[in-house]
CSV table of C-alpha atoms in Angstrom, one decimal:
chain,number,residue,atom,x,y,z
A,87,MET,CA,9.2,14.4,-13.8
A,88,ILE,CA,11.1,11.4,-12.7
A,89,ASN,CA,9.6,8.0,-14.2
A,90,LYS,CA,9.6,5.8,-11.4
A,91,ARG,CA,10.0,2.6,-13.6
A,92,LEU,CA,13.3,3.9,-14.8
A,93,LEU,CA,14.2,4.8,-11.5
A,94,ILE,CA,14.2,1.5,-9.9
A,95,LYS,CA,15.8,-0.1,-12.9
A,96,ASN,CA,18.6,2.3,-12.7
A,97,LEU,CA,19.0,1.9,-8.8
A,98,LEU,CA,18.8,-1.8,-9.4
A,99,ALA,CA,21.5,-1.8,-12.1
A,100,HIS,CA,23.8,0.8,-10.6
A,101,ASN,CA,25.0,-1.1,-7.6
A,102,ASP,CA,24.1,-3.7,-4.9
A,103,GLU,CA,22.3,-2.3,-1.8
A,104,CYS,CA,24.3,0.6,-0.3
A,105,SER,CA,24.2,3.4,1.8
A,106,PHE,CA,21.2,5.2,-0.1
A,107,TYR,CA,19.3,2.4,-1.1
A,108,ASP,CA,17.9,-0.9,0.1
A,109,LYS,CA,15.7,-3.5,-1.5
A,110,LYS,CA,13.3,-6.0,-0.2
A,111,ARG,CA,11.2,-8.9,-1.1
A,112,GLN,CA,8.4,-7.8,0.4
A,113,LEU,CA,7.0,-5.7,3.4
A,114,ASN,CA,5.2,-7.2,6.5
A,115,LEU,CA,3.6,-4.5,8.5
A,116,HIS,CA,1.0,-6.8,10.0
A,117,THR,CA,3.5,-7.8,12.8
A,118,LYS,CA,5.4,-5.7,15.3
A,119,GLU,CA,8.4,-7.4,14.1
A,120,GLY,CA,7.6,-6.4,10.4
A,121,LYS,CA,7.0,-2.8,11.4
A,122,ALA,CA,10.3,-2.7,13.5
A,123,LYS,CA,12.4,-3.8,10.6
A,124,PHE,CA,10.8,-1.5,8.2
A,125,LEU,CA,11.3,1.4,10.8
A,126,LYS,CA,14.9,0.4,11.3
A,127,HIS,CA,15.8,0.8,7.8
A,128,ILE,CA,13.8,4.0,7.3
A,129,CYS,CA,15.9,5.2,10.4
A,130,ALA,CA,19.2,4.3,9.1
A,131,LEU,CA,18.7,5.5,5.4
A,132,SER,CA,17.5,8.7,6.7
A,133,ASN,CA,20.5,9.3,9.0
A,134,SER,CA,23.0,8.4,6.1
A,135,ASN,CA,21.6,10.5,3.6
A,136,PRO,CA,20.8,14.0,5.1
A,137,SER,CA,21.3,15.7,2.0
A,138,ASN,CA,19.9,13.4,-0.9
A,139,ASN,CA,16.7,11.3,-1.3
A,140,SER,CA,17.4,7.6,-0.2
A,141,TYR,CA,15.2,4.7,-1.4
A,142,ILE,CA,13.7,1.1,-0.7
A,143,VAL,CA,12.5,-1.1,-3.4
A,144,VAL,CA,10.0,-3.6,-2.4
A,145,GLY,CA,9.2,-6.6,-4.6
A,146,VAL,CA,13.0,-7.6,-5.7
A,147,GLU,CA,14.5,-11.0,-5.0
A,148,ASP,CA,17.8,-10.4,-3.0
A,149,GLN,CA,20.3,-12.9,-4.5
A,150,GLU,CA,19.4,-12.5,-8.2
A,151,ASN,CA,18.3,-9.0,-8.4
A,152,GLU,CA,15.1,-10.2,-9.8
A,153,ILE,CA,12.1,-7.9,-10.1
A,154,VAL,CA,9.2,-10.3,-8.9
A,155,GLY,CA,6.7,-7.9,-7.9
A,156,ASP,CA,4.5,-7.5,-4.4
A,157,ASP,CA,0.8,-6.9,-3.8
A,158,PHE,CA,-0.5,-3.3,-4.5
A,159,PHE,CA,0.0,-1.3,-1.1
A,160,ASP,CA,-2.1,1.5,-1.0
A,161,ASP,CA,-1.8,2.7,2.8
A,162,SER,CA,-1.2,6.4,2.1
A,163,ARG,CA,-1.0,6.7,6.1
A,164,ILE,CA,2.2,4.9,6.5
A,165,GLN,CA,3.8,8.3,7.6
A,166,ASN,CA,1.9,8.1,10.5
A,167,LEU,CA,3.7,4.9,11.7
A,168,VAL,CA,6.9,6.6,11.2
A,169,ASN,CA,5.8,9.6,13.1
A,170,ALA,CA,4.7,7.5,15.9
A,171,TYR,CA,7.8,5.7,16.5
A,172,LEU,CA,10.6,8.2,15.1
A,173,GLU,CA,11.8,11.5,16.7
A,174,ASN,CA,13.0,13.8,13.8
A,175,PRO,CA,11.1,11.4,11.2
A,176,PRO,CA,11.9,11.8,7.6
A,177,LYS,CA,9.0,12.6,5.0
A,178,ILE,CA,8.5,9.4,3.2
A,179,GLN,CA,6.4,8.3,0.2
A,180,TYR,CA,5.1,5.0,-0.9
A,181,GLU,CA,4.5,4.4,-4.7
A,182,ASN,CA,3.4,1.1,-6.4
A,183,VAL,CA,5.2,1.1,-9.6
A,184,PRO,CA,3.8,-1.5,-12.6
A,185,PHE,CA,6.3,-3.5,-14.6
A,186,PRO,CA,5.1,-5.0,-18.2
A,187,ASN,CA,6.3,-8.4,-17.0
A,188,LEU,CA,4.3,-8.8,-13.9
A,189,PRO,CA,0.5,-9.8,-13.4
A,190,LYS,CA,-1.6,-6.6,-13.5
A,191,ASP,CA,-1.8,-7.2,-9.8
A,192,LYS,CA,1.6,-7.1,-8.7
A,193,VAL,CA,3.9,-4.1,-8.8
A,194,VAL,CA,7.1,-3.1,-7.4
A,195,GLY,CA,6.9,-0.7,-4.2
A,196,LEU,CA,9.2,2.1,-4.3
A,197,VAL,CA,9.9,4.0,-0.8
A,198,THR,CA,11.4,7.4,-1.2
A,199,ILE,CA,12.8,8.8,1.9
A,200,LYS,CA,13.4,12.8,1.8
A,201,PRO,CA,16.3,14.3,3.2
A,202,LYS,CA,16.3,16.1,6.4
A,203,SER,CA,19.2,17.4,8.3
A,204,LYS,CA,18.3,16.3,12.0
A,205,THR,CA,19.3,12.7,13.4
A,206,SER,CA,16.4,10.3,13.3
A,207,PHE,CA,16.0,8.0,16.6
A,208,PHE,CA,13.3,5.5,18.1
A,209,LYS,CA,11.4,7.8,20.6
A,210,LYS,CA,9.6,4.6,21.8
A,211,GLY,CA,10.6,0.8,21.5
A,212,ILE,CA,8.9,-1.7,19.3
A,213,HIS,CA,9.6,-5.3,19.5
A,214,THR,CA,13.4,-5.9,20.0
A,215,ILE,CA,14.3,-2.1,19.6
A,216,LEU,CA,14.7,0.0,22.6
A,217,ALA,CA,13.6,3.7,22.7
A,218,GLN,CA,16.7,5.8,21.9
A,219,SER,CA,18.1,3.5,19.6
A,220,VAL,CA,19.7,5.3,16.7
A,221,PHE,CA,20.9,3.4,13.4
A,222,VAL,CA,23.0,4.3,10.6
A,223,ARG,CA,23.9,2.5,6.9
A,224,VAL,CA,27.4,1.1,6.6
A,225,GLY,CA,27.7,-0.1,3.0
A,226,SER,CA,24.4,-2.5,2.7
A,227,ASN,CA,24.1,-3.1,6.5
A,228,THR,CA,21.8,-1.4,8.6
A,229,MET,CA,23.7,-0.6,12.2
A,230,PRO,CA,23.1,0.6,15.5
A,231,THR,CA,25.3,3.5,16.6
A,232,GLU,CA,25.8,5.6,19.8
A,233,GLU,CA,28.1,8.0,18.3
A,234,LYS,CA,27.3,11.5,16.8
A,235,ILE,CA,26.4,11.1,13.3
A,236,PRO,CA,28.3,13.6,11.2
A,237,TYR,CA,26.7,15.7,8.5
A,238,SER,CA,27.3,13.9,5.2
A,239,LYS,CA,27.3,14.7,1.5
A,240,GLN,CA,28.8,11.5,0.3
A,241,ASN,CA,25.9,10.4,-2.0
A,242,ILE,CA,24.7,13.6,-3.5
A,243,GLU,CA,26.0,13.7,-6.9
A,244,THR,CA,25.3,9.7,-7.5
A,245,VAL,CA,21.9,10.0,-6.4
A,246,ILE,CA,21.1,13.2,-8.7
A,247,SER,CA,22.8,11.2,-11.5
A,248,ILE,CA,20.7,8.3,-11.3
A,249,GLU,CA,17.4,10.4,-10.8
A,250,ASN,CA,18.4,12.6,-13.9
A,251,SER,CA,19.0,9.6,-16.1
A,252,SER,CA,15.3,8.6,-15.0
A,253,ARG,CA,13.5,11.6,-16.2
A,254,ASN,CA,10.4,11.0,-18.5
A,255,SER,CA,10.1,11.7,-21.8
A,256,ILE,CA,7.2,11.9,-24.5
A,257,ALA,CA,7.9,8.6,-25.8
A,258,HIS,CA,7.7,7.1,-22.4
A,259,THR,CA,4.7,9.0,-21.4
A,260,LEU,CA,3.0,7.9,-25.0
A,261,ASP,CA,4.0,4.2,-24.7
A,262,GLY,CA,2.5,4.3,-21.3
A,263,VAL,CA,-1.0,5.6,-22.5
A,264,ILE,CA,-1.2,3.0,-25.2
A,265,ASP,CA,0.0,0.0,-23.3
A,266,PHE,CA,-2.5,1.1,-20.6
A,267,MET,CA,-5.6,1.1,-23.1
A,268,ASN,CA,-4.8,-1.1,-25.8
A,269,ASN,CA,-2.8,-4.0,-24.1
A,270,ARG,CA,-3.3,-4.4,-20.5
A,271,HIS,CA,-7.0,-3.3,-20.5
A,272,LYS,CA,-8.5,-4.0,-23.9
A,273,ASP,CA,-11.3,-6.0,-22.4
A,274,MET,CA,-12.4,-3.1,-20.4
A,275,THR,CA,-13.9,0.6,-20.5
A,276,SER,CA,-10.7,2.9,-20.6
A,277,GLU,CA,-10.4,6.5,-20.3
A,278,TYR,CA,-7.6,9.1,-19.9
A,279,LYS,CA,-7.5,12.7,-18.8
A,280,VAL,CA,-5.0,15.2,-19.4
A,281,PHE,CA,-4.3,17.9,-16.7
A,282,LYS,CA,-2.5,21.2,-16.8
A,283,GLU,CA,-1.3,19.9,-20.3
A,284,LEU,CA,1.4,18.2,-18.1
A,285,PHE,CA,-0.1,15.1,-16.3
A,286,ILE,CA,-2.2,12.3,-17.8
A,287,VAL,CA,-4.3,9.8,-15.7
A,288,CYS,CA,-5.4,6.7,-17.3
A,289,TRP,CA,-8.3,4.4,-15.6
A,290,ALA,CA,-10.2,1.5,-16.6
A,291,GLY,CA,-13.1,-0.6,-15.2
A,292,LYS,CA,-16.1,-2.2,-15.5
A,293,PRO,CA,-19.0,0.5,-15.3
A,294,LYS,CA,-22.4,0.1,-13.4
A,295,LYS,CA,-24.9,3.0,-13.0
A,296,ILE,CA,-26.8,2.9,-9.8
A,297,ARG,CA,-29.4,5.9,-9.5
A,298,ASP,CA,-27.1,9.0,-10.7
A,299,THR,CA,-23.9,7.6,-9.8
A,300,THR,CA,-21.6,5.2,-12.3
A,301,TYR,CA,-19.5,3.0,-10.4
A,302,LEU,CA,-16.4,1.1,-11.5
A,303,SER,CA,-15.3,-2.3,-10.4
A,304,ARG,CA,-12.0,-4.1,-11.3
A,305,VAL,CA,-10.6,-0.9,-11.3
A,306,ASP,CA,-7.0,0.2,-12.2
A,307,ILE,CA,-5.8,3.8,-12.1
A,308,GLU,CA,-2.2,5.1,-13.2
A,309,LEU,CA,-0.5,8.5,-13.2
A,310,ILE,CA,1.3,7.7,-16.5
A,311,ASN,CA,4.0,10.4,-16.5
A,312,GLU,CA,5.4,8.7,-13.3
A,313,GLN,CA,4.3,5.2,-14.0
A,314,VAL,CA,2.7,5.1,-10.8
A,315,LYS,CA,-0.3,2.9,-10.1
A,316,LEU,CA,-2.6,5.2,-8.1
A,317,PHE,CA,-5.4,2.5,-7.3
A,318,TYR,CA,-5.7,-1.1,-7.9
A,319,SER,CA,-8.5,-3.8,-6.8
A,320,ASP,CA,-10.3,-6.4,-8.2
A,321,PHE,CA,-13.0,-6.3,-5.6
A,322,ASP,CA,-13.8,-3.0,-4.5
A,323,ILE,CA,-16.2,-0.4,-6.2
A,324,VAL,CA,-15.1,3.2,-6.9
A,325,SER,CA,-16.5,6.5,-7.9
A,326,ILE,CA,-14.6,8.9,-10.0
A,327,GLN,CA,-14.9,12.8,-10.2
A,328,TRP,CA,-12.6,15.3,-12.1
A,329,ASP,CA,-12.5,18.9,-12.9
A,330,GLU,CA,-9.7,20.9,-14.6
A,331,ALA,CA,-7.1,20.6,-11.8
A,332,SER,CA,-7.8,17.7,-9.7
A,333,PHE,CA,-8.9,14.1,-10.2
A,334,THR,CA,-11.1,12.6,-7.2
A,335,ILE,CA,-11.4,8.7,-6.1
A,336,ILE,CA,-13.9,7.5,-3.8
A,337,GLU,CA,-13.5,3.9,-3.0
A,338,HIS,CA,-16.5,1.9,-1.5
A,339,VAL,CA,-16.0,-1.6,0.4
A,340,PRO,CA,-18.5,-4.3,0.3
A,341,LEU,CA,-19.6,-5.6,3.9
A,342,GLY,CA,-22.4,-7.5,5.3
A,343,LEU,CA,-23.3,-10.6,7.3
A,344,ASN,CA,-25.6,-13.6,6.2
A,345,ASP,CA,-24.9,-12.9,2.6
A,346,LYS,CA,-26.4,-9.5,2.8
A,347,THR,CA,-24.0,-6.8,1.6
A,348,SER,CA,-24.1,-3.1,1.4
A,349,TYR,CA,-21.3,-0.8,0.0
A,350,TYR,CA,-19.7,1.6,2.4
A,351,PRO,CA,-17.5,4.7,1.5
A,352,LEU,CA,-14.0,3.9,2.8
A,353,GLU,CA,-11.6,6.9,1.4
A,354,GLN,CA,-11.4,9.6,-0.9
A,355,VAL,CA,-8.3,10.3,-2.6
A,356,THR,CA,-8.0,13.6,-4.4
A,357,ILE,CA,-5.0,14.5,-6.5
A,358,ARG,CA,-4.6,18.2,-7.3
A,359,PHE,CA,-2.3,19.1,-10.2
A,360,PHE,CA,-0.4,22.7,-10.2
A,361,ASP,CA,1.1,24.6,-13.4
A,362,ASN,CA,4.4,24.4,-12.2
A,363,GLY,CA,4.6,20.5,-12.6
A,364,TYR,CA,4.1,19.2,-9.3
A,365,TYR,CA,1.0,17.5,-7.9
A,366,LYS,CA,-0.3,16.8,-4.5
A,367,MET,CA,-2.4,13.9,-3.3
A,368,GLU,CA,-5.1,14.4,-0.1
A,369,ASN,CA,-6.5,11.4,1.6
A,370,LYS,CA,-9.6,11.4,3.7
A,371,LEU,CA,-11.0,8.3,5.5
A,372,LEU,CA,-14.9,8.4,5.1
A,373,PHE,CA,-15.4,4.9,6.7
A,374,GLU,CA,-18.3,4.5,9.4
A,375,PRO,CA,-18.4,0.8,10.6
A,376,PRO,CA,-21.8,-0.5,10.3
A,377,ALA,CA,-23.3,-1.7,13.5
A,378,TYR,CA,-24.9,-4.8,14.2
A,379,ASN,CA,-27.2,-6.7,17.1
A,380,LYS,CA,-24.4,-8.0,19.8
A,381,LYS,CA,-26.4,-11.0,20.4
A,382,ILE,CA,-26.1,-12.0,16.7
A,383,LEU,CA,-22.5,-11.0,16.4
A,384,HIS,CA,-21.8,-13.4,19.6
A,385,HIS,CA,-23.1,-16.3,17.7
A,386,ILE,CA,-21.3,-15.4,14.4
A,387,TYR,CA,-18.1,-14.8,16.3
A,388,ASN,CA,-17.9,-18.2,18.0
A,389,SER,CA,-19.1,-19.9,14.7
A,390,ASN,CA,-15.9,-18.2,13.1
A,391,LEU,CA,-13.7,-19.5,16.2
A,392,ALA,CA,-15.0,-23.0,15.6
A,393,LEU,CA,-14.0,-22.7,12.0
A,394,LEU,CA,-10.5,-21.4,12.6
A,395,HIS,CA,-10.2,-24.5,15.0
A,396,LYS,CA,-11.0,-26.6,12.4
A,397,LEU,CA,-8.5,-25.1,10.0
A,398,GLN,CA,-5.7,-25.4,12.9
A,399,LYS,CA,-6.4,-28.9,13.5
A,400,LYS,CA,-6.7,-29.7,9.5
A,401,LEU,CA,-9.9,-31.3,9.9
A,402,GLN,CA,-12.2,-31.7,7.1
A,403,LEU,CA,-14.5,-28.6,6.0
A,404,THR,CA,-18.0,-29.1,4.9
A,405,GLU,CA,-19.4,-27.2,2.0
A,406,ARG,CA,-21.2,-24.8,4.3
A,407,ASP,CA,-17.8,-24.3,5.8
A,408,GLU,CA,-16.2,-23.5,2.8
A,409,LYS,CA,-18.4,-20.8,1.9
A,410,ASP,CA,-18.1,-19.2,5.5
A,411,LEU,CA,-14.7,-19.2,5.1
A,412,GLU,CA,-14.5,-16.9,2.2
A,413,ASN,CA,-16.6,-14.3,4.6
A,414,LEU,CA,-14.4,-15.1,7.7
A,415,PRO,CA,-12.0,-12.2,7.1
A,416,SER,CA,-14.3,-9.4,6.6
A,417,THR,CA,-16.9,-11.2,9.5
A,418,LEU,CA,-14.0,-11.0,11.9
A,419,MET,CA,-13.1,-7.4,10.8
A,420,ILE,CA,-17.0,-6.5,11.4
A,421,CYS,CA,-16.9,-8.1,14.9
A,422,TYR,CA,-13.7,-6.1,15.7
A,423,LEU,CA,-15.1,-3.0,14.7
A,424,ASN,CA,-18.0,-3.8,17.1
A,425,GLY,CA,-16.2,-4.4,20.1
A,426,PHE,CA,-14.9,-7.6,19.9
A,427,GLU,CA,-11.3,-6.7,20.4
A,428,GLU,CA,-9.8,-10.1,20.1
A,429,ALA,CA,-11.0,-10.6,16.6
A,430,LYS,CA,-8.5,-8.8,15.1
A,431,GLN,CA,-5.6,-10.8,16.7
A,432,LYS,CA,-7.4,-14.1,15.7
A,433,LEU,CA,-7.6,-12.7,12.1
A,434,ILE,CA,-3.7,-12.1,12.0
A,435,GLU,CA,-2.9,-15.4,13.4
A,436,ALA,CA,-5.3,-17.2,10.8
A,437,LYS,CA,-3.2,-15.5,8.1
A,438,PRO,CA,-1.1,-18.5,7.2
A,439,PHE,CA,-4.3,-21.1,7.3
A,440,LEU,CA,-6.1,-18.7,4.9
A,441,LYS,CA,-3.1,-18.1,2.6
A,442,ALA,CA,-3.0,-22.0,2.4
A,443,GLN,CA,-6.6,-22.6,1.1
A,444,SER,CA,-6.8,-23.5,-2.7
A,445,ASN,CA,-9.7,-20.9,-3.2
A,446,THR,CA,-7.3,-17.7,-3.6
A,447,SER,CA,-10.3,-15.6,-2.7
A,448,VAL,CA,-10.1,-16.4,0.7
A,449,TYR,CA,-6.7,-15.0,1.3
A,450,LEU,CA,-7.6,-12.1,-1.0
A,451,SER,CA,-10.5,-11.5,1.5
A,452,PHE,CA,-7.9,-11.5,4.4
A,453,LYS,CA,-5.6,-9.0,2.7
A,454,GLU,CA,-8.6,-6.8,2.0
A,455,ALA,CA,-9.8,-6.6,5.6
A,456,MET,CA,-6.2,-6.0,6.7
A,457,ARG,CA,-6.0,-3.2,4.4
A,458,ILE,CA,-9.2,-1.4,6.0
A,459,LEU,CA,-8.2,-1.9,9.7
A,460,ARG,CA,-4.4,-0.2,8.6
A,461,LYS,CA,-6.2,2.6,7.1
A,462,MET,CA,-8.4,3.0,10.4
A,463,LYS,CA,-5.4,2.8,12.7
A,464,TYR,CA,-2.9,5.2,10.5
A,465,ASN,CA,-5.8,7.7,10.2
A,466,THR,CA,-4.8,8.9,13.9
A,467,ASN,CA,-1.5,9.5,15.0
A,468,ASN,CA,-0.8,6.5,17.0
A,469,ALA,CA,0.7,3.5,15.3
């Protein structure tokens, strides 16, 4: 098994950006421009590496090569975005990798692009990229091309060498378990489970029993063998189940209006472990949006627009405004899910104003709302 933390270190130490890997400070998949840039790099790296894995490392300062981390990004349906825009799309995997020097809510993202023989190209346009566009890597640059791309084996030996030097060891695994349970989560209930005598899953959270189910809040879950964070949230509630060969996480989200909150199942993630040293993750969206009275929603929607107007004009907020601001992202999301089509765009446009608030929970609420909307969007084959 490859220790993903070691792999990232070895990629960054090996070279500057090159024809088999790229690095980014962060991804922005909220906008068409951000999606276009991401898809362009996926297309180019795939076409330039038909015989070996290629990688994008997210959460690294470009100039100093410093690991600064990025937010936990749990969009398992990112593959659907690639499938929607690229013909002959490569298989990709996004993993969240914790580093000891980062805050526990920050990780380094690792995008793995699997090799394939056919040339990838854009089957439809997005932002400034036209349909039928083809991209390749030339050194550290992503470039458009109109020429036929020759089959290349130029990076096979280098990539295999880097991956082999990133293999796990018993010491790395034990250190990971001890660090998770005794250092990072010593203030919470922590547990671990060994699967197939090969895999170790650690999880921590604050337990709360409701009827016959135990829920966890402030949840952190890691697959220790590969140093991959499977789930992280300061807000969401999850329930956990397992048997001898699988580990299942059911995520719940708090939603409501006028301070009346209920918990709704959002997504089920099941990790299945096999005797041959492989595992597979299966995702199932469970979310059914709550329906509300349209007349009440019209009133609340207009109140939120008035609050956004105050933010844009930098007007003084009342104490009630400050409280409503914390709920604004989830309220606009509820409005959007109940037929207010413009509410989602209003929420996206509000991002810089919400991010500038001294109350950090406001921006965290925005990111949570966008995460749920992304999950729902990528659950279909249309991006």
